[in-house]
XYZ file of C-alpha atoms in Angstrom:
387
model
C -14.469 22.884 -1.186
C -18.016 20.836 -2.534
C -16.087 18.516 -4.987
C -12.674 17.063 -5.597
C -12.301 17.053 -9.789
C -9.926 13.803 -10.136
C -8.143 12.843 -12.996
C -6.310 9.425 -12.531
C -3.528 7.992 -14.638
C -3.843 4.211 -14.607
C -6.763 2.196 -15.503
C -5.757 -1.791 -14.504
C -5.488 -3.511 -11.055
C -5.539 -0.259 -8.935
C -7.345 1.713 -11.344
C -10.399 -0.263 -11.172
C -9.564 -0.518 -6.973
C -9.189 3.339 -6.888
C -12.825 3.960 -8.836
C -14.582 1.975 -7.134
C -13.626 3.694 -3.991
C -14.707 6.985 -5.535
C -18.266 6.065 -6.711
C -18.911 4.222 -2.976
C -17.436 7.166 -1.085
C -20.790 9.212 -1.737
C -22.950 6.483 -1.162
C -21.348 5.741 1.790
C -20.250 8.558 3.599
C -22.420 11.523 1.886
C -20.784 13.833 4.641
C -17.428 14.039 3.227
C -16.269 15.867 -0.045
C -17.279 14.465 -3.256
C -14.951 13.405 -5.469
C -15.896 13.791 -8.787
C -14.352 10.918 -11.995
C -13.773 14.022 -14.248
C -10.915 11.967 -16.583
C -8.850 8.808 -16.624
C -5.135 8.330 -17.978
C -3.803 5.302 -20.289
C -1.709 4.742 -23.413
C -4.179 2.037 -25.053
C -6.966 4.005 -26.509
C -9.232 0.713 -26.843
C -8.430 -0.483 -23.327
C -8.895 2.943 -21.700
C -12.569 3.905 -23.506
C -13.482 0.289 -22.073
C -12.468 1.547 -18.807
C -13.534 4.602 -19.077
C -17.127 3.603 -19.577
C -17.333 0.432 -17.346
C -15.485 2.656 -14.371
C -17.623 5.333 -14.979
C -15.442 8.379 -15.805
C -16.733 11.371 -17.261
C -13.456 11.712 -20.240
C -10.383 10.283 -20.892
C -7.085 11.446 -22.041
C -3.901 9.123 -23.592
C -1.375 11.444 -22.291
C -0.437 12.463 -19.092
C 0.979 15.762 -19.679
C -2.235 16.830 -20.996
C -4.593 15.308 -18.440
C -2.252 17.627 -16.129
C -2.549 20.456 -17.965
C -6.466 20.396 -17.386
C -8.087 23.290 -15.654
C -11.004 21.157 -14.367
C -8.920 18.767 -12.560
C -8.020 19.422 -9.199
C -6.381 16.103 -7.646
C -4.379 13.803 -9.921
C -4.468 9.877 -8.741
C -1.310 8.034 -10.159
C -1.531 4.112 -9.914
C 0.517 3.910 -13.020
C 3.950 1.288 -12.929
C 6.395 2.788 -10.368
C 8.703 3.944 -13.003
C 6.011 6.823 -13.915
C 5.179 7.830 -10.358
C 8.063 10.859 -10.264
C 8.030 12.519 -14.050
C 3.887 12.515 -13.062
C 3.614 13.673 -9.543
C 6.674 16.487 -10.443
C 4.689 17.903 -12.977
C 1.746 17.696 -11.605
C 3.142 19.659 -8.125
C 4.634 22.339 -10.895
C 0.845 22.993 -12.126
C -0.588 23.019 -8.785
C -2.427 19.739 -8.533
C -3.007 17.777 -5.403
C -1.680 14.330 -5.389
C -2.340 10.815 -4.763
C 0.315 8.130 -5.340
C 0.500 4.251 -4.848
C 3.312 3.108 -3.080
C 6.028 2.470 -3.017
C 6.053 6.474 -4.017
C 9.285 6.269 -6.022
C 12.269 3.666 -7.499
C 14.520 5.352 -5.685
C 14.906 7.366 -1.936
C 16.232 10.236 -3.701
C 13.293 10.390 -6.386
C 10.960 10.218 -3.231
C 12.478 13.108 -1.683
C 12.456 14.798 -4.885
C 8.698 14.056 -4.899
C 7.962 14.991 -1.520
C 10.117 18.459 -1.975
C 7.941 19.037 -5.079
C 4.570 18.814 -3.238
C 5.614 20.964 -0.366
C 7.175 23.588 -2.487
C 3.825 23.753 -4.293
C 1.936 23.555 -1.232
C -0.292 21.017 -2.652
C -1.833 18.303 -0.666
C 0.149 14.887 -1.075
C -1.044 11.182 -0.109
C 0.542 7.718 -0.609
C -1.415 5.003 -1.451
C -1.308 2.516 1.842
C -4.566 0.863 1.765
C -3.947 -2.017 4.454
C -3.808 0.868 7.359
C -7.935 1.696 6.663
C -8.890 -1.799 7.685
C -11.134 -1.108 10.583
C -9.194 -4.177 12.540
C -6.150 -2.093 11.705
C -7.279 0.831 13.182
C -8.740 -1.423 16.596
C -4.767 -2.604 16.727
C -3.460 1.438 16.002
C -5.984 2.111 19.186
C -4.899 -0.499 21.734
C -1.187 0.477 21.064
C -1.704 3.897 21.852
C -3.655 3.785 24.709
C -1.187 1.394 26.030
C -3.689 -1.416 26.438
C -0.667 -4.131 25.215
C 2.164 -2.115 27.090
C 5.731 -1.488 26.067
C 6.232 -3.022 23.006
C 8.336 -5.848 22.683
C 8.414 -7.703 18.904
C 6.736 -6.903 15.995
C 6.866 -9.452 13.695
C 5.434 -9.497 9.992
C 5.098 -11.735 6.457
C 3.606 -10.833 2.779
C 2.881 -14.005 1.027
C 2.097 -14.946 -2.310
C 2.898 -17.351 -4.506
C 1.879 -15.883 -7.948
C 4.691 -16.323 -9.580
C 6.074 -19.809 -8.168
C 5.103 -21.530 -11.944
C 8.757 -20.926 -13.859
C 6.659 -20.119 -16.521
C 5.230 -17.593 -15.715
C 5.754 -14.712 -18.207
C 8.166 -11.512 -17.561
C 5.245 -8.691 -16.028
C 6.729 -5.753 -15.681
C 6.634 -5.908 -11.351
C 9.212 -8.185 -12.570
C 11.623 -5.823 -14.088
C 13.599 -3.513 -12.110
C 13.679 -0.658 -14.135
C 9.987 -0.346 -14.041
C 9.166 -1.516 -11.019
C 11.680 -0.783 -9.086
C 12.409 -3.907 -6.946
C 9.917 -7.220 -6.335
C 8.841 -8.904 -3.236
C 10.537 -6.262 -1.135
C 9.211 -2.958 -2.626
C 5.846 -4.193 -3.863
C 5.054 -6.684 -0.663
C 7.492 -5.638 2.152
C 6.454 -1.745 1.436
C 3.168 -2.767 2.735
C 5.114 -4.288 5.941
C 7.276 -1.580 6.607
C 4.720 1.181 6.687
C 2.508 -0.837 8.916
C 5.118 -1.561 11.440
C 5.683 2.369 11.075
C 2.075 3.082 11.741
C 1.896 0.786 15.179
C 5.076 0.178 16.253
C 7.492 3.239 15.730
C 10.721 4.174 13.662
C 13.425 1.834 12.222
C 16.754 2.215 13.829
C 18.422 -0.364 11.730
C 18.111 -3.155 9.608
C 20.220 -6.264 8.323
C 18.477 -8.621 5.335
C 18.952 -11.291 2.774
C 16.842 -11.867 -1.110
C 16.953 -14.488 -3.676
C 15.508 -14.311 -6.388
C 14.465 -18.315 -7.692
C 13.830 -18.186 -11.474
C 16.382 -16.094 -12.955
C 14.448 -15.698 -16.492
C 11.373 -16.001 -17.513
C 9.374 -15.970 -20.997
C 8.586 -12.443 -22.273
C 5.243 -11.464 -21.792
C 2.946 -10.888 -24.689
C -0.133 -9.568 -22.553
C -0.475 -8.503 -19.377
C -3.431 -7.229 -16.562
C -2.580 -7.050 -13.201
C -1.311 -10.111 -11.358
C -2.012 -12.082 -14.994
C -0.363 -12.332 -17.581
C 0.300 -14.175 -21.060
C 3.312 -15.712 -22.874
C 4.765 -18.316 -24.965
C 7.127 -20.837 -23.016
C 8.763 -21.488 -26.015
C 8.949 -18.008 -27.431
C 11.999 -15.671 -25.843
C 12.709 -15.255 -22.853
C 14.151 -12.101 -20.284
C 16.154 -11.524 -17.054
C 14.578 -11.306 -14.043
C 16.277 -8.504 -12.210
C 14.239 -8.115 -9.145
C 14.057 -10.029 -5.707
C 11.210 -13.051 -5.480
C 11.757 -12.998 -1.924
C 13.165 -10.917 0.856
C 13.612 -11.405 4.643
C 14.993 -8.501 7.180
C 15.406 -8.233 10.868
C 15.095 -5.186 12.367
C 16.016 -2.888 15.737
C 13.527 -0.271 16.391
C 14.149 3.529 17.431
C 11.798 2.695 20.687
C 14.227 -0.721 21.452
C 11.609 -3.030 19.832
C 12.796 -5.946 17.784
C 11.311 -6.998 14.423
C 11.610 -9.578 11.627
C 10.103 -9.479 8.252
C 9.505 -11.707 4.907
C 7.940 -10.721 1.764
C 7.795 -13.404 -0.692
C 5.978 -14.840 -4.354
C 7.320 -18.173 -3.624
C 5.375 -19.255 -0.619
C 3.238 -22.103 -2.211
C -0.483 -22.000 -1.118
C -0.415 -18.215 0.032
C -2.349 -16.052 -2.234
C -2.191 -13.013 -0.099
C -1.108 -13.736 3.559
C -0.177 -10.448 4.663
C 0.143 -10.596 8.715
C 1.674 -9.900 11.628
C 2.040 -9.888 15.207
C 2.858 -7.597 17.830
C 4.150 -8.518 21.506
C 3.830 -5.870 24.372
C 4.451 -6.049 28.315
C 0.639 -6.552 28.978
C -0.365 -8.536 25.581
C -0.027 -9.286 22.366
C -1.875 -8.472 18.824
C -2.260 -10.625 15.909
C -3.786 -9.949 12.160
C -4.112 -11.886 8.681
C -5.389 -9.750 6.131
C -6.935 -13.136 4.723
C -9.381 -12.619 7.593
C -9.392 -8.886 7.424
C -12.214 -8.601 9.804
C -10.579 -10.391 12.806
C -7.968 -9.187 15.152
C -6.647 -11.635 17.887
C -5.896 -9.692 21.013
C -4.351 -11.320 24.253
C -4.220 -9.512 27.500
C -2.248 -10.762 30.607
C -3.868 -9.584 32.844
C -6.992 -11.564 32.211
C -8.175 -14.210 34.981
C -5.242 -17.101 34.496
C -8.240 -19.679 34.082
C -9.673 -17.512 31.060
C -5.973 -16.488 29.369
C -5.634 -16.744 25.563
C -6.107 -15.035 22.479
C -9.619 -13.800 21.852
C -11.239 -13.367 18.382
C -12.357 -9.794 17.957
C -14.660 -9.266 15.343
C -13.920 -5.206 13.838
C -17.426 -4.635 12.596
C -19.620 -2.951 15.130
C -20.576 0.530 14.879
C -17.519 1.046 17.597
C -15.067 0.286 15.260
C -13.413 2.669 12.366
C -15.304 3.426 9.545
C -18.153 0.384 9.935
C -21.110 2.898 10.999
C -21.418 3.770 7.665
C -21.584 -0.212 6.214
C -23.470 -3.167 7.359
C -24.868 -3.776 10.582
C -22.587 -6.307 12.953
C -21.230 -8.990 11.597
C -21.693 -8.216 8.498
C -18.263 -8.389 7.135
C -16.620 -6.056 4.662
C -13.676 -6.819 2.237
C -10.600 -5.436 0.080
C -12.306 -3.205 -1.673
C -13.277 -1.004 1.393
C -9.720 -0.230 2.370
C -9.714 1.895 -0.660
C -12.985 3.306 -0.092
C -11.544 4.582 3.607
C -8.325 5.618 2.508
C -10.332 8.031 0.340
C -12.632 9.077 2.966
C -9.242 10.277 4.439
C -8.290 11.969 1.416
C -11.164 14.186 1.478
C -11.585 14.563 5.079
C -8.353 16.337 4.621
C -9.551 18.480 2.145
C -12.491 19.631 4.122
C -10.250 20.126 7.475
C -7.405 21.633 5.277
C -4.234 19.440 6.222
C -2.123 17.115 4.808
C -3.671 13.457 4.813
C -2.187 10.583 6.467
C -0.283 8.627 5.084
C 1.559 11.438 2.734
C 4.924 11.551 0.511
C 6.481 11.864 4.039
C 5.701 8.125 5.298
C 6.475 7.394 1.239
C 9.972 8.693 2.045
C 10.203 6.768 5.254
C 9.721 3.770 3.705
C 11.826 4.067 0.767
C 14.910 4.731 3.600
C 13.762 1.749 5.301
C 13.820 -0.429 1.650
C 17.029 1.110 0.334
C 18.884 0.219 3.833
C 17.690 -3.223 3.252
C 18.887 -3.060 -0.154
C 22.462 -1.420 1.138
C 22.548 -4.315 3.812
C 22.069 -7.252 1.196
C 24.696 -5.916 -0.803
C 27.193 -5.141 2.016
C 26.434 -8.071 3.826
C 26.224 -5.904 7.670
C 23.853 -3.976 9.674
C 22.769 -0.815 7.975
C 21.765 2.011 10.289
C 18.634 4.144 8.665
C 21.041 7.697 9.573
C 23.429 6.661 7.029
C 20.741 7.590 4.056
C 20.040 10.648 5.942
């Protein structure tokens, strides 16, 4: 293939991130198959046309069903709200289109399994959007773990802390409605932590958790874009039907212990997506707010110089960095999406499934639902119970 013709559903927060990645890929990674931005899809004609022109898409559709039917589309990119993922993915698979879908893959485990089955039956390529895997510092962490340089893993502890809805007058956006989002901080933020743990440590064995919704009602939103919204504090209010915070513990299949905290009520934390891994030979620490850095400790260092070292993952020896800037010239959030699309285009070139794919989306959903069951039943839940 010389190009992959993309039809994208969604044009706001993730739509802009994906569009930027498609545009940047040929400039910085000219060796990969070129994504062609063929059509963008959304329900609001005025907002859609503005996004089409601004992002650089060739055409637009206001009905995703029409987009999926188009013969000039090879790949359907789904970054619409979570409740739309399943229907679009099933239709895309039936039409023989390859699929990229943002996380969480679906509202339920059953739906995610149905999406995976449809994609496998159709024989199409499928990828799920866990973009944080593609930070060069994360790729370095993966290498250190896989090469055994920090030894046998004992602990994985992770937090994803935000504060964007801490104001009780912040409007009721779709991310706070279970029928659209599926869950709150758990499925939105916790899903990234779960995927990171699976990527770096391995499969989950059992979980136990708790959650809380601190603000039960909010003003109905009159307009919303990304993580911002407008609403009247004196106007009608609606029920918040998702969690504001979820905390859980796990035992991994390899015996390691894990702890996870996802919240939108951590004042002062804009996007603290952080983890620490402790092994028998050393430790790793990462915080996405300092995404170019990895803190590394090795137990076999000389005693007088032992301690965490700051590794700036910007040298050409680090994943993807030879395509960007001279060493020490850092990259940002948007680059993780470019690297993500690089993996997708490489999968086309090599005729393989990209990673992470719908299998990873299903595995993540299994853990999410096991935690939900644990919270509801106030007990440890084995992942095998959801098989």
